[in-house]
Amino acid sequence: MSLVLQDVTVGPKAGNPLFSALSLRIAPGEVATLMGPSGIGKSTLLDAIGGHLAHGFAVSGTVALNGRDVLRQPAETRRIGVLFQDAMLFPHLSVGDNLAFGLVPSVRGAARRAAVETALDQAGLAGFAARDPATLSGGQRARAALMRALLAEPEALLLDEPFSRLDAELRAEIRGFVFDHLRARKIPGLMVTHDASDAEAAGGVVVQL
Amino acid sequence: MRSLMIAALGLGLATPALADWQQTLEAARGQTVYWNAWGGDARTNAFIAWVGEQTEAKYGVKVEQVKLTDTATAVTQVISEKAAGKDSGGSVDMIWINGPNFLSMKEQGLLHGPFANDLPNAKYLDLSPNSAAAVDFTVPVEGYESAWRLARFVFTYDSAVVAEPPRNMAGFLDHAKANPGRVTHPDVSNFMGATFLKQALIEFAPDQAALQLPVTDAAFDAATAPLWAWYDALRPFMWREGATFPENQSVQQQLLNDGEVDFGVSFDPASAAGAIAEGLLPETARVFVPEGGSIGNISFVAIPYNAANREGAEVVANFLLDPATQAHQQNIDVLGSFSVLDPAKLSAEDAALFAALPTSPALPKLEDLGPTLLEPHASWMTKLVAAWGDRYTK
Amino acid sequence: MKEGRALRAVVALALMGGVVLPILAGFAQTGRAAFGILPAIGAVEWSLAPWQQLMALPGFGTSLRLSLVTGLGSTLLALALAAGFCALMHGRISHGAMGRILVPFLAAPHAALAIGMAFLLAPSGWIARLLSPWATGWDRPADLATVNDAWGLALIAGLLIKEVPFLLLVMGSALGQLPVRQHLAAGRALGYGRGVVWIKVIMPQVYPLIRLPIFIVLAFALSVVDMAIILGPSNPPTLAVAIMRWFSAPDTALILPASAAALLHALIVAAAIGAWIGAEPVAKRIGQWWLRRGGRGHRAEPGLWAASAVVMGLMAAGALALLSLLVWSFAWRWSFPQALPQSWSLKGWMTPGSGWGRALEATLIIGIAATVASLLLAIAWLEGEDRARRGRATWAQALIYLPLLVPQIGFLYGLNVLFLQIGISGGLLAVIWAQMLFVFPYVMIALSDPWRALDPHHLRAAAALGAGPWRRLFAVKLPMLIRPLMVAAAIGFAVSVAQYLPTLFMGAGRVATLTTEAVTLASGSDRRVVGVYAVLQAGLPFLAYGAALLVPAFVYRNRRGLLGGAG
């Protein structure tokens, strides 16, 4: 499994690209890091790869995931997960239902409940299934968000400054938690961050935009 | 019966003869008649609802009252329908109508008929030429509308506040000067407001006969000069200095009840008694008419030319003329408005129904009301309203 | 990127066919009549006579002036009062508490409020009764024009009670989009008074966000009929009421000048909005000059207090007016100068058969149908925008709000004729459709901002988890938006309940709702029955707002993330 960017650039339809064409190959389990000044288009690039590009923007080049050209597909069929700065747990669903929302539909019945329980367990959230997400701590929420993303069995994961809201100690812990899971599951990751320590911890290639 | 047959022969096939009534009844069964009637009076609304219950039980004809703030709304609706080419299946089945609205609809061919003289119960009416049921504001009815209630212009007052009501229209000026701000009349764009002016017009006009003819500029100027002189003198002493007027007689009755003004107006001699029973006027409310008598007319129902439920409307119009219905209507506890039927044509049993009706201190006897004055020709009212607007609406 | 194009096309077509075409067709009919063509009354020749007739109608000039004075005056005053109140109260009253204070005034239909105000203010009204005879010395009511006054002051007061809360509501939601606290802190640190910072710094940022609601208020105030009948002068009345009277005069020839007047009225509304837009740069220049002088404006505070006091006074009057209706509905005899009824009765309430039962039923059916349909259309529209990932084009914005800016009377008469030709006049369906013209825009106003304020990251997260557009809509968006959805529904329902002219014209008088009955009965003699209708009429929207707040609170009683930040 690998995520390959070939001559990718993003910009307004009627204007110049935000940055010069980028080519990058991210191996399974590797987490590549994008760095650069604000406004250069890092998050826009992640939007383009994930399929969330706003109207009026265009992407050129190709993005291949395991040999599949994803740019022509709608976001929901690309199998590319995202983690944001905020955990973005759905406030109207319980923690367990948030995870179940991500779980692939092929897992049915009792197996679903079991899969959610296992994921909660792995995130150190055993017994939290019925909880209101608003009552979780920042770290708990971040772990729940990762588990939710992983239950959808993504083939790649985009990380949009996912640790920037966490304090230093928690940051290291959550970072380790996320990267360990990606490595264990051999999922390529692409992270946008302003923090050099994030890049260092990721250990993958670092691209300066 | 012979005269009816002659009439039927004379008018040919266009008129449904009495023998066709059975057919009308059959066609009417199951119909719902949308009766467009002014809805500002709860007792009238209740009476119309009662009529609907009766006709549904007796003939299978339902009545839905379309409550209007102004009868002209229904006229406008029929015109809109004609504009849209909807010449049948119209939404207005029956209209409570009078005077100018009748004239307007009759002239424009918006009415179904003639039908009224062929209703079985029309035999109880005095339909001789120039009788109250045959002429509406001097416009010959000619069977295009059917009578249902008698209207007499009366004033209401609270006898605990006003000891001596004015004896005539001129007396209102004296009362207003002594009690500034206590005299008013409904807005002249409203029928009752116009009637207030007409009552004064009849009292002051030098030549009564001219009022029964279509109006001319010269006749109008001559007849209205004393009226305007009186009104100009009265206006500064009127409620709100005559700058604004209650919208209709109901609003004015409310002002009377609130004590803002001293007099109400009504076309119903039983209105004070009825309002007392409803708690809408104090127990001491009474009715008076000017010494020389007051304007009277009959309220009619007409059927638009495109009415969807014409047969049902005819059945309802006929039911309204039933002696039992008229006696019920005259009951002070129901509506208290006097019967339109000719007492001479009633059977002894029917007459007994009327004799047995209850009385009330606020209900005048027929003889207290003095002579009935004829409505001026309808063209007078139109011109009077327009002239009043030109003079006082700035 | 073709996503949602079909959805958008369907919605756009529905709006073109359902909103724009009928309005144009209605105007075309009115326009023909204004230039002499109305075959039904035998008028078949093009001519300018209707216009000459109109100019010669008694009181035309005064009616016109009255409409301009009450319409422009009430709008300017409402804006000034709302701004003053906001400047003083923002931050001192929580957003939620403010919302709860405003709800009764937003919910109460114009007609009900007007009926209550008429009784409150009249020389024989409640205020006079409370003060008489001990304070006023009146044994009988004085002859004072405190309602239906020739200047239209009572009408302006009535309009203000409805308009100020509406502007406060839209200002409140606009303020939610601005960093008010930081601006206030920055301004006060520079030595400016709190109120002045608000006017010099915050208000100029708020104004562009509430421009459209101001235009809606202006157009409404220039064309209001029900409230003007009840509170305005009668001889002559405001232009909108005069047009209504001419349309329904016994002399059917008046329909022609009435049509001309209806057309003119539409032009006046357009001109008023144009003049307002024209005055904006001037106001801006004056404002800039004032700003650059750098006055710290500590002396402006009393003005703000005065504005706030007036707003409080208006709200108190509105509350008393609504309360008086409730008292009347339980009264039997209540004569001047008694402060409360001498005798009480449940008769009004015990007889639903007298009419209010059926009116209530019709109101509920129409209100629910118009609201649900409008809500579905609004959701379809907004979802279409989301799927195309683009904002709203200006023309689309104009299309949605068109019915609120165009005076109803200008096209409703013509539309009635059109409907008769199609053959759906007088039916519930016609009324529901006509009400939707006015319900849909308000639903859109209520729903658009919260819809767009929904954090798009939630939807991206859902998409990244494999949820397609429909699942995102039903499983994420709608449940998260349940509060604004319920509030939009409540607002839509309240708008439906209050509709007078569309119900009257499109129902051909046959569809009797609480509002049409209340306005009709207001010109009757029985305040007790009016009280019953008006209480029901004001109560229904109030219940709808209550449900809008309670239902999400109950469904999400265990979801803190959706309950924070009330309103």
PDB file of C-alpha atoms in Angstrom, chain A residues 47 51-55 75-76 80-82 84 88-94 101-102 130-135 148-149 152, chain C residues 1 3 388-390 455 457-458 460-469 471-472 475-476 479-480 556 558-562:
ATOM      1  CA  ASP A  47      -8.382  18.731   0.741  1.00  0.00           C
ATOM      2  CA  GLY A  51     -11.682  14.967  -2.189  1.00  0.00           C
ATOM      3  CA  HIS A  52     -12.896  17.971  -0.190  1.00  0.00           C
ATOM      4  CA  LEU A  53     -11.715  20.743  -2.491  1.00  0.00           C
ATOM      5  CA  ALA A  54     -13.888  23.876  -2.361  1.00  0.00           C
ATOM      6  CA  HIS A  55     -15.653  25.165  -5.451  1.00  0.00           C
ATOM      7  CA  ALA A  75     -14.442  11.580  -1.259  1.00  0.00           C
ATOM      8  CA  GLU A  76     -16.481   8.749   0.190  1.00  0.00           C
ATOM      9  CA  ILE A  80      -8.639   8.109   2.556  1.00  0.00           C
ATOM     10  CA  GLY A  81      -9.179   8.941   6.211  1.00  0.00           C
ATOM     11  CA  VAL A  82      -8.600  12.350   7.827  1.00  0.00           C
ATOM     12  CA  PHE A  84      -8.181  17.280  12.056  1.00  0.00           C
ATOM     13  CA  MET A  88     -14.566  16.271  15.004  1.00  0.00           C
ATOM     14  CA  LEU A  89     -16.531  13.619  16.824  1.00  0.00           C
ATOM     15  CA  PHE A  90     -20.180  14.013  15.827  1.00  0.00           C
ATOM     16  CA  PRO A  91     -21.797  15.782  18.782  1.00  0.00           C
ATOM     17  CA  HIS A  92     -25.182  14.147  18.277  1.00  0.00           C
ATOM     18  CA  LEU A  93     -23.838  10.592  18.532  1.00  0.00           C
ATOM     19  CA  SER A  94     -22.464   8.745  21.529  1.00  0.00           C
ATOM     20  CA  PHE A 101     -20.348   5.384  12.021  1.00  0.00           C
ATOM     21  CA  GLY A 102     -16.847   4.738  10.683  1.00  0.00           C
ATOM     22  CA  ALA A 130     -22.547   5.340  25.730  1.00  0.00           C
ATOM     23  CA  ARG A 131     -20.726   8.524  26.707  1.00  0.00           C
ATOM     24  CA  ASP A 132     -21.433  11.973  25.262  1.00  0.00           C
ATOM     25  CA  PRO A 133     -18.309  12.935  23.255  1.00  0.00           C
ATOM     26  CA  ALA A 134     -18.497  16.424  24.764  1.00  0.00           C
ATOM     27  CA  THR A 135     -17.589  14.902  28.153  1.00  0.00           C
ATOM     28  CA  ARG A 148     -13.127   5.973  14.217  1.00  0.00           C
ATOM     29  CA  ALA A 149     -10.940   6.719  11.187  1.00  0.00           C
ATOM     30  CA  ALA A 152     -13.343   2.629   8.163  1.00  0.00           C
TER      31      ALA A 152
ATOM     32  CA  MET C   1     -18.036  18.298  -9.590  1.00  0.00           C
ATOM     33  CA  GLU C   3     -22.613  16.470  -7.901  1.00  0.00           C
ATOM     34  CA  ALA C 388     -21.972  22.016  -5.777  1.00  0.00           C
ATOM     35  CA  ARG C 389     -19.612  23.453  -3.138  1.00  0.00           C
ATOM     36  CA  ARG C 390     -20.539  26.964  -4.020  1.00  0.00           C
ATOM     37  CA  ASP C 455     -18.174  22.965  10.633  1.00  0.00           C
ATOM     38  CA  HIS C 457     -14.730  19.284   8.913  1.00  0.00           C
ATOM     39  CA  HIS C 458     -17.537  17.157  10.304  1.00  0.00           C
ATOM     40  CA  ARG C 460     -15.195  15.823   5.537  1.00  0.00           C
ATOM     41  CA  ALA C 461     -14.664  13.436   8.383  1.00  0.00           C
ATOM     42  CA  ALA C 462     -17.899  11.686   7.446  1.00  0.00           C
ATOM     43  CA  ALA C 463     -16.905  11.516   3.781  1.00  0.00           C
ATOM     44  CA  ALA C 464     -13.469  10.208   4.711  1.00  0.00           C
ATOM     45  CA  LEU C 465     -15.250   7.502   6.706  1.00  0.00           C
ATOM     46  CA  GLY C 466     -17.006   6.431   3.531  1.00  0.00           C
ATOM     47  CA  ALA C 467     -20.349   8.217   3.988  1.00  0.00           C
ATOM     48  CA  GLY C 468     -21.893   9.292   0.670  1.00  0.00           C
ATOM     49  CA  PRO C 469     -23.820  12.524   0.181  1.00  0.00           C
ATOM     50  CA  ARG C 471     -25.772   9.559   4.440  1.00  0.00           C
ATOM     51  CA  ARG C 472     -23.883  12.760   5.224  1.00  0.00           C
ATOM     52  CA  ALA C 475     -26.895  10.974   9.478  1.00  0.00           C
ATOM     53  CA  VAL C 476     -24.728  14.025  10.120  1.00  0.00           C
ATOM     54  CA  PRO C 479     -29.293  15.635  13.191  1.00  0.00           C
ATOM     55  CA  MET C 480     -26.625  18.204  14.029  1.00  0.00           C
ATOM     56  CA  TYR C 556     -30.180  15.701  22.969  1.00  0.00           C
ATOM     57  CA  ASN C 558     -27.322  13.866  27.007  1.00  0.00           C
ATOM     58  CA  ARG C 559     -25.406  15.723  24.300  1.00  0.00           C
ATOM     59  CA  ARG C 560     -23.645  18.714  25.744  1.00  0.00           C
ATOM     60  CA  GLY C 561     -21.984  19.602  22.453  1.00  0.00           C
ATOM     61  CA  LEU C 562     -25.363  20.441  20.925  1.00  0.00           C
TER      62      LEU C 562
END
